[in-house]
Coordinates of C-alpha atoms (C1' of nucleotides) in Angstrom, one line a residue:
Chain A
M1 CA 35.4 -51.3 88.5
L2 CA 35.8 -53.5 91.5
D3 CA 33.1 -55.8 92.4
P4 CA 30.9 -53.9 95.3
N5 CA 30.4 -57.0 97.1
L6 CA 33.9 -57.3 97.7
F7 CA 33.6 -54.1 99.9
R8 CA 30.9 -55.8 102.0
N9 CA 32.6 -59.2 102.2
D10 CA 36.0 -58.4 102.9
L11 CA 36.7 -54.7 103.1
D12 CA 40.4 -55.4 104.7
A13 CA 41.4 -57.2 101.4
V14 CA 40.5 -54.2 99.4
I15 CA 42.4 -52.0 101.5
R16 CA 45.5 -54.0 101.6
G17 CA 45.1 -54.7 97.9
L18 CA 44.8 -50.9 96.9
A19 CA 47.5 -50.1 99.6
S20 CA 49.9 -52.6 97.7
R21 CA 49.7 -50.3 94.7
G22 CA 50.4 -46.8 96.8
F23 CA 46.6 -46.1 96.7
E24 CA 44.9 -44.9 99.9
F25 CA 41.6 -46.3 100.3
D26 CA 39.0 -43.5 101.7
Q27 CA 37.0 -45.6 104.2
E28 CA 35.2 -42.8 105.7
T29 CA 34.1 -41.5 102.3
Y30 CA 33.1 -44.9 101.2
H31 CA 30.8 -45.6 104.1
K32 CA 29.4 -42.5 103.9
L33 CA 28.4 -42.8 100.1
D34 CA 27.3 -46.4 100.3
S35 CA 24.9 -45.9 103.3
E36 CA 23.6 -42.7 101.8
R37 CA 23.1 -44.6 98.7
R38 CA 21.1 -47.5 100.3
R39 CA 19.2 -44.9 102.6
V40 CA 17.7 -43.3 99.5
I41 CA 17.1 -46.2 97.6
Q42 CA 15.2 -47.7 100.2
E43 CA 13.2 -44.7 101.2
A44 CA 12.1 -44.3 97.3
E45 CA 11.3 -48.1 97.1
V46 CA 8.9 -47.8 99.9
L47 CA 7.2 -45.1 98.4
K48 CA 7.1 -46.5 95.0
A49 CA 5.7 -49.7 96.1
E50 CA 3.2 -47.6 97.8
R51 CA 2.2 -45.9 94.7
N52 CA 1.9 -49.0 92.7
R53 CA -0.5 -50.4 95.2
V54 CA -2.8 -47.6 95.2
S55 CA -2.6 -47.3 91.3
E56 CA -3.9 -50.7 91.2
E57 CA -6.7 -50.0 93.4
V58 CA -7.7 -47.1 91.2
A59 CA -7.6 -49.3 88.3
K60 CA -10.0 -51.5 90.0
L61 CA -12.1 -48.8 90.8
K62 CA -12.4 -47.7 87.3
R63 CA -13.0 -50.8 85.9
A64 CA -16.2 -51.4 88.1
K65 CA -17.2 -48.1 87.2
E66 CA -16.7 -46.6 90.7
N67 CA -15.5 -43.2 92.1
A68 CA -11.7 -43.2 92.5
D69 CA -11.4 -39.2 92.9
P70 CA -10.3 -39.5 96.8
L71 CA -7.4 -42.0 96.2
I72 CA -6.3 -40.1 93.0
A73 CA -5.8 -36.9 95.2
Q74 CA -3.9 -38.9 97.6
Q75 CA -1.5 -40.1 95.1
R76 CA -0.9 -36.8 93.7
E77 CA 1.3 -35.9 96.9
V78 CA 3.0 -39.2 97.0
G79 CA 3.8 -38.4 93.1
D80 CA 5.7 -35.1 94.2
Q81 CA 7.5 -36.7 96.8
L82 CA 8.8 -39.3 94.5
K83 CA 10.2 -36.5 92.4
A84 CA 12.5 -35.2 94.9
L85 CA 13.7 -38.6 96.0
E86 CA 14.6 -39.9 92.6
A87 CA 16.5 -36.9 92.2
A88 CA 18.3 -37.7 95.4
E89 CA 18.6 -41.2 94.5
K90 CA 20.3 -40.4 91.2
Q91 CA 22.6 -38.2 92.9
A92 CA 23.6 -40.7 95.4
E93 CA 24.4 -43.5 92.8
T94 CA 26.4 -41.3 90.6
A95 CA 28.6 -39.9 93.7
F96 CA 28.9 -43.6 94.5
R97 CA 29.9 -45.0 91.1
D98 CA 32.3 -41.8 90.6
F99 CA 33.9 -42.8 93.6
L100 CA 34.3 -46.4 92.9
S101 CA 35.5 -45.5 89.1
I102 CA 38.8 -44.0 90.2
L103 CA 40.1 -47.2 92.4
P104 CA 42.5 -49.1 90.4
N105 CA 42.4 -52.9 90.1
L106 CA 43.5 -55.3 93.0
P107 CA 46.9 -57.0 92.0
H108 CA 46.6 -60.8 91.7
E109 CA 48.5 -62.8 94.6
S110 CA 51.5 -63.7 92.3
V111 CA 52.6 -59.9 91.7
P112 CA 55.4 -58.7 93.7
I113 CA 54.9 -55.9 95.7
G114 CA 57.0 -52.8 94.9
K115 CA 57.0 -49.0 94.5
D116 CA 58.0 -48.3 91.0
E117 CA 59.9 -50.2 88.2
H118 CA 62.6 -51.2 90.1
G119 CA 60.4 -53.6 91.9
N120 CA 59.9 -55.6 88.7
V121 CA 61.0 -59.2 88.5
E122 CA 62.7 -60.4 85.2
T123 CA 61.4 -64.1 84.7
K124 CA 62.8 -65.1 81.5
R125 CA 65.5 -64.0 79.0
W126 CA 65.7 -65.2 75.4
G127 CA 68.3 -64.9 72.7
T128 CA 71.8 -63.5 73.0
P129 CA 72.7 -59.9 72.0
A130 CA 75.0 -59.7 69.2
V131 CA 78.2 -57.9 69.9
I132 CA 78.4 -55.2 68.1
E133 CA 81.3 -52.5 68.0
K134 CA 80.0 -48.9 68.9
P135 CA 76.4 -49.8 68.1
R136 CA 74.6 -46.8 66.3
D137 CA 71.2 -46.0 67.2
H138 CA 68.0 -46.2 64.8
V139 CA 67.8 -42.5 64.2
D140 CA 71.6 -42.4 63.1
L141 CA 71.0 -45.7 61.1
G142 CA 67.7 -44.7 59.4
T143 CA 68.6 -41.4 58.6
K144 CA 71.7 -42.3 56.7
L145 CA 69.9 -45.1 54.9
G146 CA 67.4 -42.5 53.9
I147 CA 64.4 -44.4 55.3
L148 CA 63.9 -42.3 58.2
D149 CA 63.1 -38.4 58.5
L150 CA 62.5 -36.9 61.6
D151 CA 63.2 -33.2 60.5
R152 CA 60.5 -33.3 57.9
A153 CA 57.8 -34.9 60.1
A154 CA 58.5 -32.1 62.7
K155 CA 57.8 -29.6 59.9
M156 CA 54.3 -30.8 59.4
S157 CA 53.4 -32.3 62.7
G158 CA 55.9 -31.2 65.3
A159 CA 57.7 -33.2 67.7
R160 CA 57.1 -37.1 68.1
F161 CA 55.9 -37.8 64.8
S162 CA 58.0 -39.5 62.0
V163 CA 58.4 -40.1 58.2
L164 CA 59.3 -43.3 56.8
K165 CA 60.5 -43.4 53.4
G166 CA 61.5 -46.4 50.9
L167 CA 62.1 -49.5 52.6
G168 CA 61.5 -47.8 55.9
A169 CA 57.9 -47.8 55.0
K170 CA 57.8 -51.0 53.5
L171 CA 59.4 -52.6 56.5
E172 CA 56.7 -51.0 58.4
R173 CA 53.8 -52.5 56.4
A174 CA 56.0 -55.8 56.1
L175 CA 56.0 -55.7 60.1
I176 CA 52.0 -55.4 60.3
N177 CA 51.2 -58.0 57.9
F178 CA 53.9 -60.3 59.2
M179 CA 52.6 -60.0 62.9
A180 CA 48.7 -59.9 61.9
D181 CA 49.6 -63.0 59.8
R182 CA 51.3 -64.9 62.4
Q183 CA 48.5 -64.0 65.1
S184 CA 45.7 -64.8 62.9
A185 CA 47.4 -68.2 62.3
A186 CA 48.1 -68.7 66.2
G187 CA 44.0 -68.4 66.5
W188 CA 43.5 -64.9 66.9
S189 CA 40.9 -63.9 64.6
E190 CA 41.4 -60.7 63.0
V191 CA 39.2 -57.4 63.3
M192 CA 39.4 -53.9 62.1
T193 CA 37.7 -51.4 64.2
P194 CA 37.0 -47.6 64.2
Y195 CA 40.0 -45.5 65.6
M196 CA 37.7 -43.1 67.3
V197 CA 35.4 -44.0 69.9
L198 CA 33.0 -42.4 72.3
P199 CA 33.8 -41.6 75.9
H200 CA 31.9 -44.6 77.3
S201 CA 33.8 -46.9 75.4
V202 CA 37.2 -45.4 77.0
Y203 CA 35.7 -45.7 80.1
G204 CA 34.8 -49.2 79.7
V205 CA 38.7 -50.3 79.6
G206 CA 39.5 -47.9 82.6
Q207 CA 41.4 -45.1 80.7
L208 CA 38.7 -42.7 81.8
P209 CA 37.8 -40.7 83.8
K210 CA 41.5 -40.9 85.3
F211 CA 43.8 -40.5 82.2
E212 CA 41.8 -38.1 79.9
E213 CA 44.8 -35.7 79.5
D214 CA 46.6 -38.7 77.9
L215 CA 44.2 -39.2 75.1
F216 CA 43.6 -37.0 71.7
K217 CA 40.1 -35.8 71.5
T218 CA 37.8 -34.5 69.0
K219 CA 34.2 -33.6 68.1
R220 CA 31.2 -34.8 66.0
G221 CA 28.5 -32.3 66.6
E222 CA 28.1 -32.3 70.4
D223 CA 29.7 -35.9 70.8
T224 CA 33.0 -36.2 72.0
L225 CA 35.1 -38.6 70.2
Y226 CA 38.4 -40.0 71.4
L227 CA 41.3 -41.3 69.2
I228 CA 42.2 -44.5 70.4
S229 CA 45.3 -44.9 72.3
T230 CA 45.2 -48.6 71.7
A231 CA 43.1 -50.9 69.4
E232 CA 42.3 -52.6 73.0
V233 CA 39.6 -49.9 73.3
P234 CA 37.5 -50.8 70.5
V235 CA 38.3 -54.5 70.5
T236 CA 37.2 -54.8 74.1
N237 CA 34.4 -53.0 73.5
L238 CA 33.4 -55.3 70.7
Y239 CA 31.0 -56.9 73.4
R240 CA 30.0 -54.6 75.5
E241 CA 26.5 -54.9 77.2
E242 CA 26.4 -58.7 75.8
I243 CA 26.4 -62.1 77.2
L244 CA 28.4 -64.7 75.4
P245 CA 27.9 -68.2 75.6
E246 CA 30.6 -69.9 77.7
E247 CA 31.3 -72.7 75.0
Q248 CA 32.3 -69.8 72.9
L249 CA 35.2 -68.8 75.1
P250 CA 37.9 -67.9 75.0
V251 CA 37.1 -65.5 72.3
R252 CA 40.4 -64.3 70.8
H253 CA 41.0 -61.3 68.4
C254 CA 44.2 -59.4 67.2
A255 CA 43.8 -55.8 65.6
F256 CA 46.1 -53.9 63.8
S257 CA 45.5 -50.1 64.2
P258 CA 47.3 -47.0 64.5
C259 CA 47.7 -45.7 68.3
F260 CA 47.1 -42.0 69.3
R261 CA 49.0 -40.8 72.8
S262 CA 49.5 -37.2 73.8
E263 CA 52.3 -38.3 75.9
A264 CA 51.3 -35.4 78.5
G265 CA 53.6 -35.3 81.3
S266 CA 56.3 -37.7 79.6
Y267 CA 58.3 -34.7 78.3
G268 CA 62.1 -35.7 78.4
K269 CA 61.6 -39.3 78.5
D270 CA 62.8 -41.0 75.4
T271 CA 63.2 -38.0 73.4
K272 CA 65.3 -39.5 70.9
G273 CA 64.2 -41.3 67.8
I274 CA 60.7 -42.9 67.3
I275 CA 60.5 -45.0 70.8
R276 CA 57.7 -42.8 72.0
Q277 CA 55.5 -41.1 69.2
H278 CA 52.0 -39.3 69.3
Q279 CA 51.1 -41.9 66.6
F280 CA 52.2 -45.3 65.9
H281 CA 51.2 -48.6 65.1
K282 CA 50.2 -51.8 66.9
V283 CA 49.0 -55.3 66.3
E284 CA 47.3 -55.8 69.4
L285 CA 45.8 -59.2 71.0
V286 CA 42.8 -59.4 72.9
A287 CA 41.2 -62.2 74.9
F288 CA 37.9 -62.6 76.7
T289 CA 37.5 -65.8 78.7
T290 CA 36.2 -67.4 81.9
P291 CA 37.8 -66.6 85.5
Q292 CA 38.7 -70.2 85.5
L293 CA 40.8 -70.1 82.0
A294 CA 42.1 -66.6 82.6
E295 CA 45.5 -67.2 84.1
A296 CA 46.5 -69.8 81.6
E297 CA 45.2 -67.5 78.9
H298 CA 47.5 -64.6 80.2
E299 CA 50.6 -66.9 79.8
H300 CA 49.3 -68.0 76.3
L301 CA 48.7 -64.4 75.3
T302 CA 52.1 -63.4 76.5
A303 CA 53.8 -66.8 74.4
C304 CA 52.1 -65.4 71.3
A305 CA 53.7 -62.0 71.7
E306 CA 56.9 -63.5 72.6
A307 CA 56.6 -65.6 69.5
I308 CA 57.0 -62.5 67.1
L309 CA 60.2 -61.5 68.9
E310 CA 61.5 -65.1 68.4
A311 CA 60.6 -65.3 64.9
L312 CA 62.4 -62.2 64.2
G313 CA 65.3 -63.4 66.3
L314 CA 65.3 -60.4 68.6
P315 CA 66.6 -60.9 72.1
Y316 CA 64.3 -60.0 74.8
R317 CA 63.4 -60.6 78.6
R318 CA 60.2 -60.9 80.1
M319 CA 59.4 -58.7 83.3
L320 CA 56.8 -59.3 85.8
L321 CA 55.5 -55.8 87.1
C322 CA 55.2 -54.9 90.5
T323 CA 52.2 -53.6 92.1
G324 CA 53.6 -50.0 92.2
D325 CA 54.2 -50.1 88.1
M326 CA 51.3 -52.0 86.8
G327 CA 48.4 -49.9 85.0
F328 CA 45.0 -48.7 86.6
S329 CA 43.0 -51.5 85.2
S330 CA 45.3 -54.4 85.4
R331 CA 45.3 -57.3 87.8
K332 CA 49.1 -58.7 86.5
T333 CA 51.1 -57.6 83.8
Y334 CA 54.1 -59.0 82.0
D335 CA 56.3 -56.6 80.0
L336 CA 58.2 -58.0 77.1
E337 CA 61.6 -55.9 76.7
V338 CA 63.6 -56.2 73.5
W339 CA 67.3 -55.6 73.4
L340 CA 68.4 -52.2 72.0
P341 CA 72.2 -52.2 71.2
S342 CA 72.5 -48.3 71.2
Q343 CA 71.1 -48.0 74.8
N344 CA 73.0 -51.3 75.9
T345 CA 69.5 -52.4 77.6
Y346 CA 66.2 -53.8 77.5
R347 CA 63.0 -51.6 76.3
E348 CA 59.4 -52.2 76.4
I349 CA 58.0 -53.5 73.2
S350 CA 54.8 -55.2 74.4
S351 CA 52.6 -54.9 77.6
C352 CA 50.5 -58.2 78.4
S353 CA 47.8 -57.7 81.0
W354 CA 45.1 -59.5 82.6
F355 CA 42.4 -57.4 83.8
G356 CA 40.3 -60.0 85.9
D357 CA 36.6 -58.7 85.7
F358 CA 37.7 -55.1 86.0
Q359 CA 37.1 -54.2 82.4
A360 CA 34.1 -56.4 82.1
R361 CA 32.2 -54.7 84.8
R362 CA 32.9 -51.4 83.5
A363 CA 31.8 -52.5 80.0
N364 CA 29.2 -54.8 81.2
I365 CA 30.6 -58.0 79.2
R366 CA 29.1 -61.2 80.6
F367 CA 29.3 -64.9 79.9
R368 CA 26.6 -67.3 80.4
P369 CA 27.9 -70.4 82.2
K370 CA 26.5 -73.7 81.1
D371 CA 24.0 -73.5 84.0
G372 CA 23.6 -70.7 85.7
K373 CA 23.6 -67.0 85.8
P374 CA 25.4 -64.6 83.5
Q375 CA 28.7 -63.3 85.1
F376 CA 31.4 -61.0 84.1
L377 CA 34.1 -62.4 82.2
H378 CA 37.9 -61.9 82.2
T379 CA 39.5 -59.6 79.7
L380 CA 43.3 -60.0 78.8
N381 CA 45.3 -57.9 76.1
G382 CA 48.7 -57.4 74.8
S383 CA 50.8 -56.0 72.3
G384 CA 51.6 -58.3 69.5
L385 CA 53.9 -56.2 69.0
A386 CA 54.3 -52.5 68.9
V387 CA 55.2 -52.1 65.2
G388 CA 57.4 -48.8 65.6
R389 CA 59.3 -50.1 68.4
T390 CA 60.3 -53.5 66.5
W391 CA 61.1 -51.4 63.6
V392 CA 63.7 -49.9 65.8
A393 CA 64.9 -53.0 67.2
L394 CA 65.2 -54.6 63.8
L395 CA 67.6 -51.6 62.8
E396 CA 69.8 -51.7 65.5
N397 CA 70.0 -55.4 66.1
G398 CA 70.6 -56.0 62.4
Q399 CA 73.0 -53.3 61.6
Q400 CA 76.2 -54.4 60.0
P401 CA 79.6 -52.5 60.4
D402 CA 79.0 -50.7 56.9
G403 CA 75.8 -49.1 58.4
S404 CA 73.2 -51.9 56.4
I405 CA 70.7 -53.9 58.0
K406 CA 70.4 -57.5 57.9
I407 CA 66.7 -58.4 57.7
P408 CA 65.5 -61.7 59.5
Q409 CA 64.8 -64.7 57.2
A410 CA 60.9 -64.9 58.4
L411 CA 60.4 -61.2 57.2
V412 CA 62.0 -61.3 53.9
P413 CA 59.1 -62.6 52.1
Y414 CA 57.2 -59.7 53.4
L415 CA 59.9 -57.2 52.6
G416 CA 61.2 -58.4 49.6
T417 CA 64.9 -58.3 50.3
D418 CA 67.3 -59.4 53.0
T419 CA 69.2 -56.3 53.6
I420 CA 68.4 -52.6 53.6
R421 CA 71.0 -50.7 52.3
Chain B
rG1 C1' 21.6 -33.0 52.8
rG2 C1' 15.8 -34.4 51.1
rA3 C1' 11.5 -38.0 52.0
rG4 C1' 9.4 -42.1 54.7
rA5 C1' 9.5 -46.7 57.8
rG6 C1' 10.9 -48.6 62.5
rG7 C1' 13.6 -49.9 67.2
rU8 C1' 9.7 -54.9 72.5
rG9 C1' 12.6 -61.1 75.7
rG10 C1' 18.3 -65.9 72.7
rC11 C1' 15.3 -64.9 67.5
rA12 C1' 10.8 -63.8 65.0
rG13 C1' 6.6 -61.0 66.5
rA14 C1' 1.7 -59.1 69.1
rG15 C1' 0.6 -55.2 71.9
rU16 C1' -1.9 -47.2 71.5
rG17 C1' -3.1 -45.2 78.9
rG18 C1' -5.0 -49.7 84.4
rU19 C1' -2.7 -57.4 87.2
rU20 C1' 1.6 -56.6 80.1
rG21 C1' 8.0 -58.4 82.5
rA22 C1' 4.9 -58.4 78.4
rA23 C1' 0.4 -62.9 74.0
rU24 C1' 1.9 -65.9 70.2
rG25 C1' 5.7 -68.8 67.4
rC26 C1' 10.5 -70.3 67.0
rG27 C1' 14.8 -71.8 69.6
rG28 C1' 16.8 -73.6 74.9
rC29 C1' 16.2 -76.8 79.2
rA30 C1' 13.2 -80.7 81.8
rG31 C1' 9.9 -84.7 81.6
rU32 C1' 6.6 -88.4 79.1
rC33 C1' 7.0 -92.0 75.0
rU34 C1' 11.3 -95.1 72.5
rC35 C1' 16.8 -100.0 73.0
rG36 C1' 18.0 -94.8 71.2
rA37 C1' 16.9 -90.9 68.3
rA38 C1' 13.2 -88.2 65.6
rA39 C1' 8.3 -86.5 65.8
rA40 C1' 4.3 -85.7 69.1
rC41 C1' 2.6 -84.1 74.1
rU42 C1' 3.6 -81.7 79.0
rG43 C1' 6.1 -78.3 81.9
rU44 C1' 9.7 -74.5 82.0
rU45 C1' 12.6 -70.2 80.4
rU46 C1' 15.1 -61.8 80.7
rA47 C1' 18.1 -58.9 83.4
rG48 C1' 19.8 -55.5 87.0
rG49 C1' 19.3 -53.5 92.1
rA50 C1' 17.7 -53.0 97.7
rG51 C1' 16.0 -55.6 101.7
rG52 C1' 14.8 -60.4 104.3
rU53 C1' 16.6 -65.0 105.2
rA54 C1' 20.9 -67.2 104.2
rU55 C1' 25.3 -67.5 102.2
rC56 C1' 24.5 -68.6 97.1
rC57 C1' 18.2 -72.3 97.7
rC58 C1' 14.1 -69.1 98.6
rC59 C1' 11.1 -64.7 99.6
rU60 C1' 9.5 -59.6 99.5
rC61 C1' 9.8 -55.2 97.3
rC62 C1' 11.9 -51.7 93.1
rU63 C1' 13.6 -50.9 88.0
rA64 C1' 14.3 -51.8 82.7
rC65 C1' 10.1 -52.5 76.0
rG66 C1' 16.9 -47.8 72.1
rA67 C1' 18.5 -43.3 75.4
rG68 C1' 17.2 -38.8 78.1
rG69 C1' 13.1 -35.6 79.8
rG70 C1' 7.7 -34.4 80.1
rU71 C1' 2.3 -35.6 80.7
rU72 C1' -1.0 -38.9 84.3
rC73 C1' -2.9 -41.2 90.4
rG74 C1' -0.9 -44.8 86.8
rA75 C1' 3.2 -45.1 80.3
rA76 C1' 5.7 -50.4 76.2
rU77 C1' 1.2 -47.4 75.1
rC78 C1' 0.6 -40.1 74.8
rC79 C1' 3.9 -35.7 73.9
rC80 C1' 9.6 -33.6 73.4
rU81 C1' 14.9 -34.1 72.3
rC82 C1' 18.7 -37.0 71.1
rC83 C1' 20.9 -41.9 69.2
rC84 C1' 20.6 -46.1 66.0
rU85 C1' 18.5 -49.2 61.8
rC86 C1' 16.1 -49.8 57.2
rU87 C1' 14.0 -48.1 52.3
rC88 C1' 13.8 -44.3 48.0
rC89 C1' 16.4 -39.4 46.3
rG90 C1' 20.8 -36.6 46.0
rC91 C1' 26.0 -36.4 47.0
rC92 C1' 30.7 -39.1 47.2
rA93 C1' 36.5 -42.1 48.2

RNA sequence: GGAGAGGUGGCAGAGUGGUUGAAUGCGGCAGUCUCGAAAACUGUUUAGGAGGUAUCCCCUCCUACGAGGGUUCGAAUCCCUCCCUCUCCGCCA
C-alpha cells in the first residue's frame, strides 16, 4: 500500500512512478473515491459530535433528576440518520482501500526503467563456469544416478512434483542445514513458522488481492487458509500490528520452509526438470529496519545470499531488475542467477527485494524512533537460497565425465561424502 | 470432543449503562536534590482518522477497552455470534 499522503503532496510523482512500471493510474476514479470518502466522514463526524454533546446534557439532567425526555426524543432521529451514514462511511472507506490496494509499489530512483526482463542490468559477475564437454542436465544426471525420480512423482501428484532418493534426498537436507547454519551464523536469527496462513497475512505482503490464483488454498471450517508461497509471508507477519523499538532494528530472521505455488499461467515455462515446482524448499532471509538503514540492508541481505553461492563455488551474476520486471510490492530487486551448464546460461536462484514501507503499511508494522511518533518501518527479504535450484546447480556444475557429481568442500560435512556416484 | 475462567494503555491491574481514553502500581521520559548515581519528591507518558492553522509545533472533532453485530438518547460496562488465551477431563504424533 502506498502512503496516502503521497497522493496529496506529490500526485505527479505517483503517476510517473506507476507509469514507469507500466501501470496506468486512474486519476479520475481516485479523486472520486477520495472526495466521496472525505465527504461522508465529515458529515458523519459532525453528526456524532452533535450526538455526543446532547448525550452529555442528558446525563447532566438525569444526574440532577430533571426531565430529559424532550432531548431523548430528539436524539432518536439523530441515531437513525447516523446508522445510514455509518454504512455509507464504511462503504466509501472500503472502496477507497480496495482501489489503493491494487496499486504496485513505486520504484526506487536507482531502478532502471524498462518494459520486461530485457531491461534488467547485470551489476556483478562471480566465478568462472567450468568448461564441460556436452554438459548433461540435472534430470539426466539425477535420474541415472538414481537420486531423482520424476516419473514416480507424477504418478502420485501429477506434474511439477519430484521425488528425491538416497543421496539426492540427503543432498536436499544437507543444503537446507548448510544454508540455515550459515545464515544463522551471519546474524539471521532462525525461525520456524506455520506453512498455512490466514488471508490477512497474505494481503500484508501484497500477494492478495491481486495474485490469488498463484496460491494454493484450503479450508478450516469457515476460514480460508493459504499454503505459503514463501516463508516471507509468515515471517513478515511475525510483527504485524506491532511497534518495535528503534534500538532493536534491524531485526533479521532466516527461515527454512517448503513453498507452494500453483504456477497458474506458467504452463510451458521451465517444464523440464525441477526448476519450477508446485512445492519446493527455500531458506528465506527477512529483515525489518528503519528507512535510513534500509538501502544498506538491501545490499547486506543480497551479499548474504551471494555468500552461499560463493561458499558452494557456484558461478553467478547479480541482476538489477528494471521497473517492468519487478514484483508488485517491491521498490528495488536484485535477482541472483546461477550458471546452468546444460542451458548455457544463468538462471534465477534468489530474489532479494526492498519493499520500503509498502508491506509494513499493509501489515501495520511500525517502529518507535528514539524520540517521536511511531512510523512504518521498511521490510526486505530474499532467498538465501532456493534449495531445489541449488540442488540442480550443484549437479550440473559438479558433473564429471563419468556422470558422477563432485561436491564442494563446504558441503561435505553435511552430506558425508565428496562425490555422488 | 466435554467442563470452567478470562481477553482493558509498554507491563500489571481497577472499572457492570452517563465528563472513564480509562483509577492505581510498575516501567519510560523530564525536573528537583547530588560531584555523579541510587533513593525520595514533582510533573509527564496510547494510537488511528477528518478538519483547521500550518507544514510537521499546536488547536477542534471523530474512532478504538480481542473482532463483528445488536439493545439504548448514551456501552469498556447489557445481549448475540466469532476468534484467541488459560485450567481441568478425554483423545493423540
